[in-house]
mmCIF file of N, CA and C in Angstrom:
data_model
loop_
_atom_site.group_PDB
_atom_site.id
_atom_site.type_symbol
_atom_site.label_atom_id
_atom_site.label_comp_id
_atom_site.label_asym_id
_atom_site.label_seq_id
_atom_site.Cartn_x
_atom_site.Cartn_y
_atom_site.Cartn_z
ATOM 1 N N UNK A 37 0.848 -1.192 0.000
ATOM 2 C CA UNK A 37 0.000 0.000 0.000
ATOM 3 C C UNK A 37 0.887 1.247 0.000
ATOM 4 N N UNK A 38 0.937 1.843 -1.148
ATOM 5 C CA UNK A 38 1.254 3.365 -0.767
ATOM 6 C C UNK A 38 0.804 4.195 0.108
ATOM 7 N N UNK A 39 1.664 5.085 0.697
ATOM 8 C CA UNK A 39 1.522 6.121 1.589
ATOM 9 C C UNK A 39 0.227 7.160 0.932
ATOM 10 N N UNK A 40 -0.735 7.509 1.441
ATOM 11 C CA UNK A 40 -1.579 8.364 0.738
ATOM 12 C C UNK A 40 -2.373 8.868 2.010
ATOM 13 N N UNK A 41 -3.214 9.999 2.080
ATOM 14 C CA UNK A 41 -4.117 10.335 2.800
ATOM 15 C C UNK A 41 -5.008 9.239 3.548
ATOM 16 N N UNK A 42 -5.585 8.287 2.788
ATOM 17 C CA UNK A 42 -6.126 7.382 2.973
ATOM 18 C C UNK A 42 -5.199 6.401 4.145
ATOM 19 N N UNK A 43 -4.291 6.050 3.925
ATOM 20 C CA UNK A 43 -3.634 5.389 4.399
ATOM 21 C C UNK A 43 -3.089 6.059 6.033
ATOM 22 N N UNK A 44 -2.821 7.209 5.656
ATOM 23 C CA UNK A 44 -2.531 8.092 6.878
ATOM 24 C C UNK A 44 -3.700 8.368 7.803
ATOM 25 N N UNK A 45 -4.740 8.219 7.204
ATOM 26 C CA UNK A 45 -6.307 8.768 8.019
ATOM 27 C C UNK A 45 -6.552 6.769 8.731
ATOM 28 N N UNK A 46 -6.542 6.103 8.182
ATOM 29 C CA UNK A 46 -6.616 4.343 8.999
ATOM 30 C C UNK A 46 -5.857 4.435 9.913
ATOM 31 N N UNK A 47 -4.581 4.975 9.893
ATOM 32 C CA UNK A 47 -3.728 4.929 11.162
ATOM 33 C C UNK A 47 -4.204 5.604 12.403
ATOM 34 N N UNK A 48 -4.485 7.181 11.777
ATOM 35 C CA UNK A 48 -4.826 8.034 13.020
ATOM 36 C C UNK A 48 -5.784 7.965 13.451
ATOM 37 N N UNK A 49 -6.933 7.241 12.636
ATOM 38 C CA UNK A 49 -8.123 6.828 13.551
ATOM 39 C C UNK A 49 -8.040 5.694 14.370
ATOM 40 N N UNK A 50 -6.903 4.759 14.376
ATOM 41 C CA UNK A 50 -6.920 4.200 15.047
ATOM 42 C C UNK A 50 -6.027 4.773 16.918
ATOM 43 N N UNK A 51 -5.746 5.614 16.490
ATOM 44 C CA UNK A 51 -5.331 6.679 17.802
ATOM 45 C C UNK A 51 -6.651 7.440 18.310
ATOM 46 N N UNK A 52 -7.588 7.863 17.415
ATOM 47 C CA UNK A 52 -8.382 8.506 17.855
ATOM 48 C C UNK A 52 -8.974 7.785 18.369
ATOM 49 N N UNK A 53 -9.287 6.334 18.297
ATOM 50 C CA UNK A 53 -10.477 5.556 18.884
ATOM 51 C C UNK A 53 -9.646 4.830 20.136
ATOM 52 N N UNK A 54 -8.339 4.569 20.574
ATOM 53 C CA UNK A 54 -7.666 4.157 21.102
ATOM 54 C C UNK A 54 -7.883 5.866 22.385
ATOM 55 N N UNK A 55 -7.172 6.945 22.367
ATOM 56 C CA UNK A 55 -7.677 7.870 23.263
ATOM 57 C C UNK A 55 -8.567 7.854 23.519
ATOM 58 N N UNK A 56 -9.564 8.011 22.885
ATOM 59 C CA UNK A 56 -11.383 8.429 23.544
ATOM 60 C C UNK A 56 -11.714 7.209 23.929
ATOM 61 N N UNK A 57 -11.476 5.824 23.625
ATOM 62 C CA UNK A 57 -11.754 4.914 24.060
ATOM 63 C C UNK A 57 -10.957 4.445 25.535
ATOM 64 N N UNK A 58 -9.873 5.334 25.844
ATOM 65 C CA UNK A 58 -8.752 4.806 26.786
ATOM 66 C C UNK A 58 -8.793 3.271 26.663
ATOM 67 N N UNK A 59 -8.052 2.977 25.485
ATOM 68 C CA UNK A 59 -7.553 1.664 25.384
ATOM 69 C C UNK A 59 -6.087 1.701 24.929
ATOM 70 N N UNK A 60 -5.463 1.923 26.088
ATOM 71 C CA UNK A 60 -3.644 1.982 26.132
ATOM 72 C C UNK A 60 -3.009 1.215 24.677
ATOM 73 N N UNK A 61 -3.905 0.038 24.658
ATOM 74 C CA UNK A 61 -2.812 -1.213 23.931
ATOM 75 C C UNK A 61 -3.399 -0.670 22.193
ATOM 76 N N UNK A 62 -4.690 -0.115 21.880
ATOM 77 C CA UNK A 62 -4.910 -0.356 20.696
ATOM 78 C C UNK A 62 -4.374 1.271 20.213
ATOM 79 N N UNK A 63 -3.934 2.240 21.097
ATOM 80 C CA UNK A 63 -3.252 3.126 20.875
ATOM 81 C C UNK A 63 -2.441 3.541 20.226
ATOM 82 N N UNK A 64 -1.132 2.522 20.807
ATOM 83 C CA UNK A 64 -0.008 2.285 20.977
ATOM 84 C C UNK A 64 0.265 1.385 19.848
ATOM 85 N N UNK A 65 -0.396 0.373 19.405
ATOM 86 C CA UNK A 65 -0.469 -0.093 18.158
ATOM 87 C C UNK A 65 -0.695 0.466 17.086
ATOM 88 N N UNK A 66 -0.337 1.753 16.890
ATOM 89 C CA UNK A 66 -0.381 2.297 15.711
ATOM 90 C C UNK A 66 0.873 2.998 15.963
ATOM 91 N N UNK A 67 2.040 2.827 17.035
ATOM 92 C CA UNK A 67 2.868 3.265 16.596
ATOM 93 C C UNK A 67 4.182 2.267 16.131
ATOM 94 N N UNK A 68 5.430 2.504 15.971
ATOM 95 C CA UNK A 68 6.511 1.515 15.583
ATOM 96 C C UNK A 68 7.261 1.786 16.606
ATOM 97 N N UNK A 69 7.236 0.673 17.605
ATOM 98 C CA UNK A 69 8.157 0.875 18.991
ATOM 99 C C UNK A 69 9.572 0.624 18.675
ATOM 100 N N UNK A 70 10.099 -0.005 17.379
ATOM 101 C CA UNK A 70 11.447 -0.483 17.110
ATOM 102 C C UNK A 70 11.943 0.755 16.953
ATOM 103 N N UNK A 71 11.114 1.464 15.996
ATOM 104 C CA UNK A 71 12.102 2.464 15.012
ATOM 105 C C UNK A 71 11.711 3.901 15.553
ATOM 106 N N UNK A 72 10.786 3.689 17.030
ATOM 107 C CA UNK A 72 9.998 4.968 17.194
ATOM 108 C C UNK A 72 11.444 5.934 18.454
ATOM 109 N N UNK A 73 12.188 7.070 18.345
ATOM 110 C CA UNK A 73 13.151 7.235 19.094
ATOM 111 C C UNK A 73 12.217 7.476 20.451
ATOM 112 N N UNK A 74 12.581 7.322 21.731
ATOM 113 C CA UNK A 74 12.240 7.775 22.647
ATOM 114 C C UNK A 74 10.684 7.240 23.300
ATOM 115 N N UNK A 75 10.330 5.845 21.990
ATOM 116 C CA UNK A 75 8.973 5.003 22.688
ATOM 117 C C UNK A 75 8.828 4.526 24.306
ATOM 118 N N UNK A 76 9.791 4.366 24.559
ATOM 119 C CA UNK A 76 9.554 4.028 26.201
ATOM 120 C C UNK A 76 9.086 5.070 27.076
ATOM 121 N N UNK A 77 9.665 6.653 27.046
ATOM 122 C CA UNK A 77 9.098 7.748 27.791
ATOM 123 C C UNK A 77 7.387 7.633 26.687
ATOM 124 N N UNK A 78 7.560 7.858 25.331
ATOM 125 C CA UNK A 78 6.276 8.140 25.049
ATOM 126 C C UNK A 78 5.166 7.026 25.713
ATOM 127 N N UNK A 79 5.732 5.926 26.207
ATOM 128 C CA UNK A 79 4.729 4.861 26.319
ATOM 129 C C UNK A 79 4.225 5.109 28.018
ATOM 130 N N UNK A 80 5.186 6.099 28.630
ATOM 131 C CA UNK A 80 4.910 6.391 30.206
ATOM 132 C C UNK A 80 3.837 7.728 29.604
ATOM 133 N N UNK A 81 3.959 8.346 28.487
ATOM 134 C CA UNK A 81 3.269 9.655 28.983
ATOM 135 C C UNK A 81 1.973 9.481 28.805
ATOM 136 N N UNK A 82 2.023 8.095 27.284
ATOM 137 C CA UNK A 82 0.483 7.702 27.516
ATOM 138 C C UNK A 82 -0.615 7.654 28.392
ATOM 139 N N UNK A 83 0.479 6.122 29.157
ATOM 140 C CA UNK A 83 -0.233 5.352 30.333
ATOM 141 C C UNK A 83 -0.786 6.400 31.454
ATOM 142 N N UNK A 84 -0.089 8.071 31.501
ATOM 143 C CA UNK A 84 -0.256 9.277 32.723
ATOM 144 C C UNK A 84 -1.056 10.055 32.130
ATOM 145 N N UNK A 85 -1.384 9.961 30.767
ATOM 146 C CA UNK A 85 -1.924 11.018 30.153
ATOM 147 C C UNK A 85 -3.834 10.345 30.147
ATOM 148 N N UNK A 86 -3.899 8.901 30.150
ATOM 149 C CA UNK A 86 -4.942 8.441 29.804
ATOM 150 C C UNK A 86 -5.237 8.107 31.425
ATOM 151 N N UNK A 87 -4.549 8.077 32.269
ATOM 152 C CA UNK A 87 -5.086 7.669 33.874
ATOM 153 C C UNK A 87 -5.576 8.853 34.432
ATOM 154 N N UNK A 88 -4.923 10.250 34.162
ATOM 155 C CA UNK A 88 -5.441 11.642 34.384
ATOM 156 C C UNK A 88 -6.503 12.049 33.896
ATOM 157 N N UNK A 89 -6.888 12.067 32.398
ATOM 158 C CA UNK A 89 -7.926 12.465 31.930
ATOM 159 C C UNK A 89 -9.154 11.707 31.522
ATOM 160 N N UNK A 90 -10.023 12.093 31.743
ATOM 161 C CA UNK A 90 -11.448 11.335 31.277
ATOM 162 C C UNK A 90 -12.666 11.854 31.238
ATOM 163 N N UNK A 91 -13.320 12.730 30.136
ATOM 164 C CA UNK A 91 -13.203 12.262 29.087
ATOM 165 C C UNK A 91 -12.023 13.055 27.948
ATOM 166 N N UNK A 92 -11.881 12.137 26.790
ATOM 167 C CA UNK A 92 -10.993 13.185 26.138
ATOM 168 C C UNK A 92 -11.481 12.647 24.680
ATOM 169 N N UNK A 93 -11.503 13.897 24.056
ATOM 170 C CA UNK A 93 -11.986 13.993 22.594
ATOM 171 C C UNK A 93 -11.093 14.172 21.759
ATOM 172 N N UNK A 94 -10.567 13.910 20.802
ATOM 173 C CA UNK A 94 -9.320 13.892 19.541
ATOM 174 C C UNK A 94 -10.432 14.487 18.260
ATOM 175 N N UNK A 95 -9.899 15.341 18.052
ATOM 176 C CA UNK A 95 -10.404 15.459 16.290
ATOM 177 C C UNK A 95 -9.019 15.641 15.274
ATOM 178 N N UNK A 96 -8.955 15.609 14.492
ATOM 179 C CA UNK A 96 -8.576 15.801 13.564
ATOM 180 C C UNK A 96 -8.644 15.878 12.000
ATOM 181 N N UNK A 97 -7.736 16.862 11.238
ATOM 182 C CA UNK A 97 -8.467 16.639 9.995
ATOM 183 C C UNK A 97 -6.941 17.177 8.973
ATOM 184 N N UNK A 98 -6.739 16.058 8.394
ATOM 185 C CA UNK A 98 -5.743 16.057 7.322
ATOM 186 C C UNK A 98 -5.327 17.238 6.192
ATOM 187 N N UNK A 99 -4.460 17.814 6.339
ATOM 188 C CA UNK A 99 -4.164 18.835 5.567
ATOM 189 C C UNK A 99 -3.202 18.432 4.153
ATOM 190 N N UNK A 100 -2.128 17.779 4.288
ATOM 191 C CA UNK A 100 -1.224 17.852 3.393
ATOM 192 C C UNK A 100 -1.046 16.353 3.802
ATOM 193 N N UNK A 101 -0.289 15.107 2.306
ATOM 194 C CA UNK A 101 0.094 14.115 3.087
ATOM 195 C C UNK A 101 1.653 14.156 1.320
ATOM 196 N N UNK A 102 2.453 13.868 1.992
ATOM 197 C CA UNK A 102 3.619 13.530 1.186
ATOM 198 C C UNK A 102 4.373 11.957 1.287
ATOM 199 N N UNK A 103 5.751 11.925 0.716
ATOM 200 C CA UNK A 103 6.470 10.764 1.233
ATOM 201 C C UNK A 103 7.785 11.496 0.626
ATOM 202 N N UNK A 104 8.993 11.200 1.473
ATOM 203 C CA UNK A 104 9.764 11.789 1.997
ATOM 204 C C UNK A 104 10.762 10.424 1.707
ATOM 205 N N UNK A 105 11.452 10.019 1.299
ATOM 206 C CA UNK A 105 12.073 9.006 1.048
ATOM 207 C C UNK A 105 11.606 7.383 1.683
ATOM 208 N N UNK A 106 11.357 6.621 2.680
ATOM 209 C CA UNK A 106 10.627 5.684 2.864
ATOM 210 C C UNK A 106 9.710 6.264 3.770
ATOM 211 N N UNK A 107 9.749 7.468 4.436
ATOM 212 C CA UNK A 107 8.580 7.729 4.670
ATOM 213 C C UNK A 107 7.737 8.511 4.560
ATOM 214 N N UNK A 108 6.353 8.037 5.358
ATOM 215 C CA UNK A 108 5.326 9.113 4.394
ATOM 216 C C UNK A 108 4.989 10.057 5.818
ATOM 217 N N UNK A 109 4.717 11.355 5.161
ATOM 218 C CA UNK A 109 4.612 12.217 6.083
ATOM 219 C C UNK A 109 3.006 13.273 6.125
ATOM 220 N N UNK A 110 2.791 13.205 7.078
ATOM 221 C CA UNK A 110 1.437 14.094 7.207
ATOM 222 C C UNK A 110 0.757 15.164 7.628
ATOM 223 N N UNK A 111 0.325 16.281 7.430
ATOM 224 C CA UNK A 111 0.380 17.782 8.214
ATOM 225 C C UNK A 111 -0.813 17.432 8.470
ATOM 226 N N UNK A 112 -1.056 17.755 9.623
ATOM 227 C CA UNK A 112 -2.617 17.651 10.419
ATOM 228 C C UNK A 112 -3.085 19.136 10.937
ATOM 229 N N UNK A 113 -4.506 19.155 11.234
ATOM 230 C CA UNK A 113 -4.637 20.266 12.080
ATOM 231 C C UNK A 113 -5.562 19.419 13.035
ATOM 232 N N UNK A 114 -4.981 19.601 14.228
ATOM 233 C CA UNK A 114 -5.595 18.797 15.400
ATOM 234 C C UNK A 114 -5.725 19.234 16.470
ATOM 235 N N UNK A 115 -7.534 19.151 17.219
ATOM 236 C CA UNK A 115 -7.926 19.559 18.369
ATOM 237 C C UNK A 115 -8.216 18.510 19.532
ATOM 238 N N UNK A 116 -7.706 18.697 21.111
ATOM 239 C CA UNK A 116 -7.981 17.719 21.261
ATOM 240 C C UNK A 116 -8.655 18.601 22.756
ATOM 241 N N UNK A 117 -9.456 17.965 23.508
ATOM 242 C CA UNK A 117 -9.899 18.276 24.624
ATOM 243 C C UNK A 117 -10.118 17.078 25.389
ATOM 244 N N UNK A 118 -9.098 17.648 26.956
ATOM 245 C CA UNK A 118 -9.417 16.682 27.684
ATOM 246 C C UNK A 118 -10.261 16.587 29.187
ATOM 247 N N UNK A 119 -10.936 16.474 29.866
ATOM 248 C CA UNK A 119 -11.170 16.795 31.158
ATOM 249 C C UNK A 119 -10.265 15.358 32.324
ATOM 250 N N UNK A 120 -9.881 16.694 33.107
ATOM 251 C CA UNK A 120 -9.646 16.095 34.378
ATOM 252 C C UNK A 120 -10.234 14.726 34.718
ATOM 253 N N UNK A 121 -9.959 13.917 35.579
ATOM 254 C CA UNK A 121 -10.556 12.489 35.849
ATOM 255 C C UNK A 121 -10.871 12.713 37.422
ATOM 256 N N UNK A 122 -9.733 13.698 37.836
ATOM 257 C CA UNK A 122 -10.365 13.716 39.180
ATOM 258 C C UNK A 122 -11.444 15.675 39.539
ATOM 259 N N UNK A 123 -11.028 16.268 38.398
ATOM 260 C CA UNK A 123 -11.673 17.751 38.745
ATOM 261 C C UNK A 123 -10.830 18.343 39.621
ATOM 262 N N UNK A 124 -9.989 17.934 39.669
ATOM 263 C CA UNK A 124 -9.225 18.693 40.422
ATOM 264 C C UNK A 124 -8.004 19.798 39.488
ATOM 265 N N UNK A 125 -8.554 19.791 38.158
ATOM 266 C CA UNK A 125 -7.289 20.304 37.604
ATOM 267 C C UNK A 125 -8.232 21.167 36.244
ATOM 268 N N UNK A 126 -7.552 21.846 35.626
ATOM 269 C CA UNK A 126 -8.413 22.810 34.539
ATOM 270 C C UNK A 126 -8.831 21.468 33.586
ATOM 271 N N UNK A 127 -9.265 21.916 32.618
ATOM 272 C CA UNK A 127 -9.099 21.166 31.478
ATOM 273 C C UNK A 127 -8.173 21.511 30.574
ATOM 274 N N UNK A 128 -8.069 20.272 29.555
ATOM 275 C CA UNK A 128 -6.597 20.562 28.689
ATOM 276 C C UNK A 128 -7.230 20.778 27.514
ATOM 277 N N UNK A 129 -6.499 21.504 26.458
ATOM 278 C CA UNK A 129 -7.216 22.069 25.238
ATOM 279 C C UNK A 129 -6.126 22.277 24.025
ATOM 280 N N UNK A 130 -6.128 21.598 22.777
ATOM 281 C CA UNK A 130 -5.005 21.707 22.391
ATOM 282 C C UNK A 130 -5.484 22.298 21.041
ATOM 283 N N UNK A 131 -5.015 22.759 20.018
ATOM 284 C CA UNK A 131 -5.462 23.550 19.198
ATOM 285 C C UNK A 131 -4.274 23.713 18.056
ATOM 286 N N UNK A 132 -3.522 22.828 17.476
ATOM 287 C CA UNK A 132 -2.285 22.878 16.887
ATOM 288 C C UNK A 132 -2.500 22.128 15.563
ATOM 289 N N UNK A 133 -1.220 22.557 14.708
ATOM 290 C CA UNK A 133 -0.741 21.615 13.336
ATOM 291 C C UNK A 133 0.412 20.781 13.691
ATOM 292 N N UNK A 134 -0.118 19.799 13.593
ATOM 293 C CA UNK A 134 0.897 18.809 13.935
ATOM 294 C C UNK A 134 1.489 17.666 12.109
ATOM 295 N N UNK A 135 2.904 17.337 12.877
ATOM 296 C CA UNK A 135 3.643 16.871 11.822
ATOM 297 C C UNK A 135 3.733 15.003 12.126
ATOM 298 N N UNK A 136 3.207 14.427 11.148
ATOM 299 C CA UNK A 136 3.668 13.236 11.594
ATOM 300 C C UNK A 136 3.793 12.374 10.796
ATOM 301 N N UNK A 137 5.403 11.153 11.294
ATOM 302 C CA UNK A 137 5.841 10.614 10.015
ATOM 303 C C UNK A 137 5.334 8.823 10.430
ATOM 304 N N UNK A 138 5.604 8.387 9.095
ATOM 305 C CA UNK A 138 4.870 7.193 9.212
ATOM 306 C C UNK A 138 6.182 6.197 8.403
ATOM 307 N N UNK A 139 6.564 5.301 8.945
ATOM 308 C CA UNK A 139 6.984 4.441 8.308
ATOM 309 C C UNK A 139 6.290 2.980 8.045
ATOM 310 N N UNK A 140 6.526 1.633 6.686
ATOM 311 C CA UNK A 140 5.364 0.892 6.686
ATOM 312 C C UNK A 140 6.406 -0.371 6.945
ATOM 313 N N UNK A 141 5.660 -0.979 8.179
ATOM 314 C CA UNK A 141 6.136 -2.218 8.290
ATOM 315 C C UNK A 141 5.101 -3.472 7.754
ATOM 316 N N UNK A 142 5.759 -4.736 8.353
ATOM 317 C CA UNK A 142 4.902 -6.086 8.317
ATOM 318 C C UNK A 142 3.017 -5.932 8.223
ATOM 319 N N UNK A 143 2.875 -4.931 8.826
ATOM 320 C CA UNK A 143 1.636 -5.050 9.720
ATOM 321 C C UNK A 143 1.336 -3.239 9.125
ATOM 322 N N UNK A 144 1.383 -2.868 7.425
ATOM 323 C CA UNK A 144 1.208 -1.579 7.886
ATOM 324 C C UNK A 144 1.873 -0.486 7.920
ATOM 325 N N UNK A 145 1.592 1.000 7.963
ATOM 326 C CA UNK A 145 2.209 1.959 8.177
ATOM 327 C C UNK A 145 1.576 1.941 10.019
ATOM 328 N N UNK A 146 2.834 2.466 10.156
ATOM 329 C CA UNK A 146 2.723 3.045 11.674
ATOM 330 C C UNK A 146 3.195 4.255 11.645
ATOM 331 N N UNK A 147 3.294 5.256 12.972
ATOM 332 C CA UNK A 147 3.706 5.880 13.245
ATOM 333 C C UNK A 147 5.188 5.713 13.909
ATOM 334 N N UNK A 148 6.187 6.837 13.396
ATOM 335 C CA UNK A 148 7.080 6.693 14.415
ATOM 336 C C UNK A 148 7.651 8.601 14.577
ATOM 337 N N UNK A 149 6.695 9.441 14.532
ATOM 338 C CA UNK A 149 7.158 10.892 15.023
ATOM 339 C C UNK A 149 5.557 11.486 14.805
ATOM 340 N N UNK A 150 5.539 12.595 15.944
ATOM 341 C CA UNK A 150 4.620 12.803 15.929
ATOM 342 C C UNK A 150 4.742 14.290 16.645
ATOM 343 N N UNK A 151 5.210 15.528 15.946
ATOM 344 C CA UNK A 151 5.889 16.665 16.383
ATOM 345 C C UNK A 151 4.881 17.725 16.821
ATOM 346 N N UNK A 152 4.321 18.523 17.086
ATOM 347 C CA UNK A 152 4.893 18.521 18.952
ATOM 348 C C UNK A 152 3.810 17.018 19.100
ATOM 349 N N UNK A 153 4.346 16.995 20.103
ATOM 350 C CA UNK A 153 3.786 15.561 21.182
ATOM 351 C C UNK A 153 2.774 15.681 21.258
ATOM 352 N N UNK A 154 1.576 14.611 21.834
ATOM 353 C CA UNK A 154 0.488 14.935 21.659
ATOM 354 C C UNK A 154 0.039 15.189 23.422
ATOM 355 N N UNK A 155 0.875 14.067 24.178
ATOM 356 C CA UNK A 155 0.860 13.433 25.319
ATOM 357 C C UNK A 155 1.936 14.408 26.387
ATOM 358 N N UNK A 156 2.696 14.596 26.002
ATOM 359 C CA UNK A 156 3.760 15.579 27.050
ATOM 360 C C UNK A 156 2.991 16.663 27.623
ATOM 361 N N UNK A 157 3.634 17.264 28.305
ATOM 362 C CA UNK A 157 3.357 18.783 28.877
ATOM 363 C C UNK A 157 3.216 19.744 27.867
#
């Protein structure tokens, strides 16, 4: 399968339904933990990011999609809102263009960058 919009939009919905669903594992399966730099912190900010908030909404909507030598790359514009789990904290609100590259393994394109973070501070 070539890299195409199409191809880039199967992946990220499977993040979107993995957040709003808080399902850690089907998340995380859309990214490439081999080739992803720095997957082990991203895999802690998840697991803190999805135990803190509840509920949280992802939208997104595809702007540009290229390929870049083996990988394919995607400009997003993405909103995400999250509420507190305990109310004890504001809500989070994100409102950005985000960059993200995809390389295709066995199983697929995955993700392995995803600029700024979605999950960090």
């Amino acid at each position: 399968e070539e890299f195409s919009e199409a191809a880039a939009s199967k992946v990220l919905q499977q993040v979107k339904s993995g957040v709003e669903g808080k399902k850690e594992r089907r998340l995380l399966s859309a990214f490439d933990e081999s080739k992803m730099d720095g997957y082990l912190q991203f895999q802690d900010q998840v697991r803190a990011f999805l135990r803190r908030y509840d509920p949280i909404r992802l939208y997104y909507r595809v702007l540009q999609t290229s390929v870049a030598g083996e990988k394919g790359v995607a400009l997003l514009e993405l909103q995400m809102e999250a509420e507190p789990a305990d109310g004890n904290a504001p809500p989070v609100r994100k409102d950005q263009q985000v960059r993200v590259e995809f390389v295709r393994g066995k199983q697929g394109w995955k993700i392995v960058e995803w600029t700024p973070g979605l999950f960090g501070p």
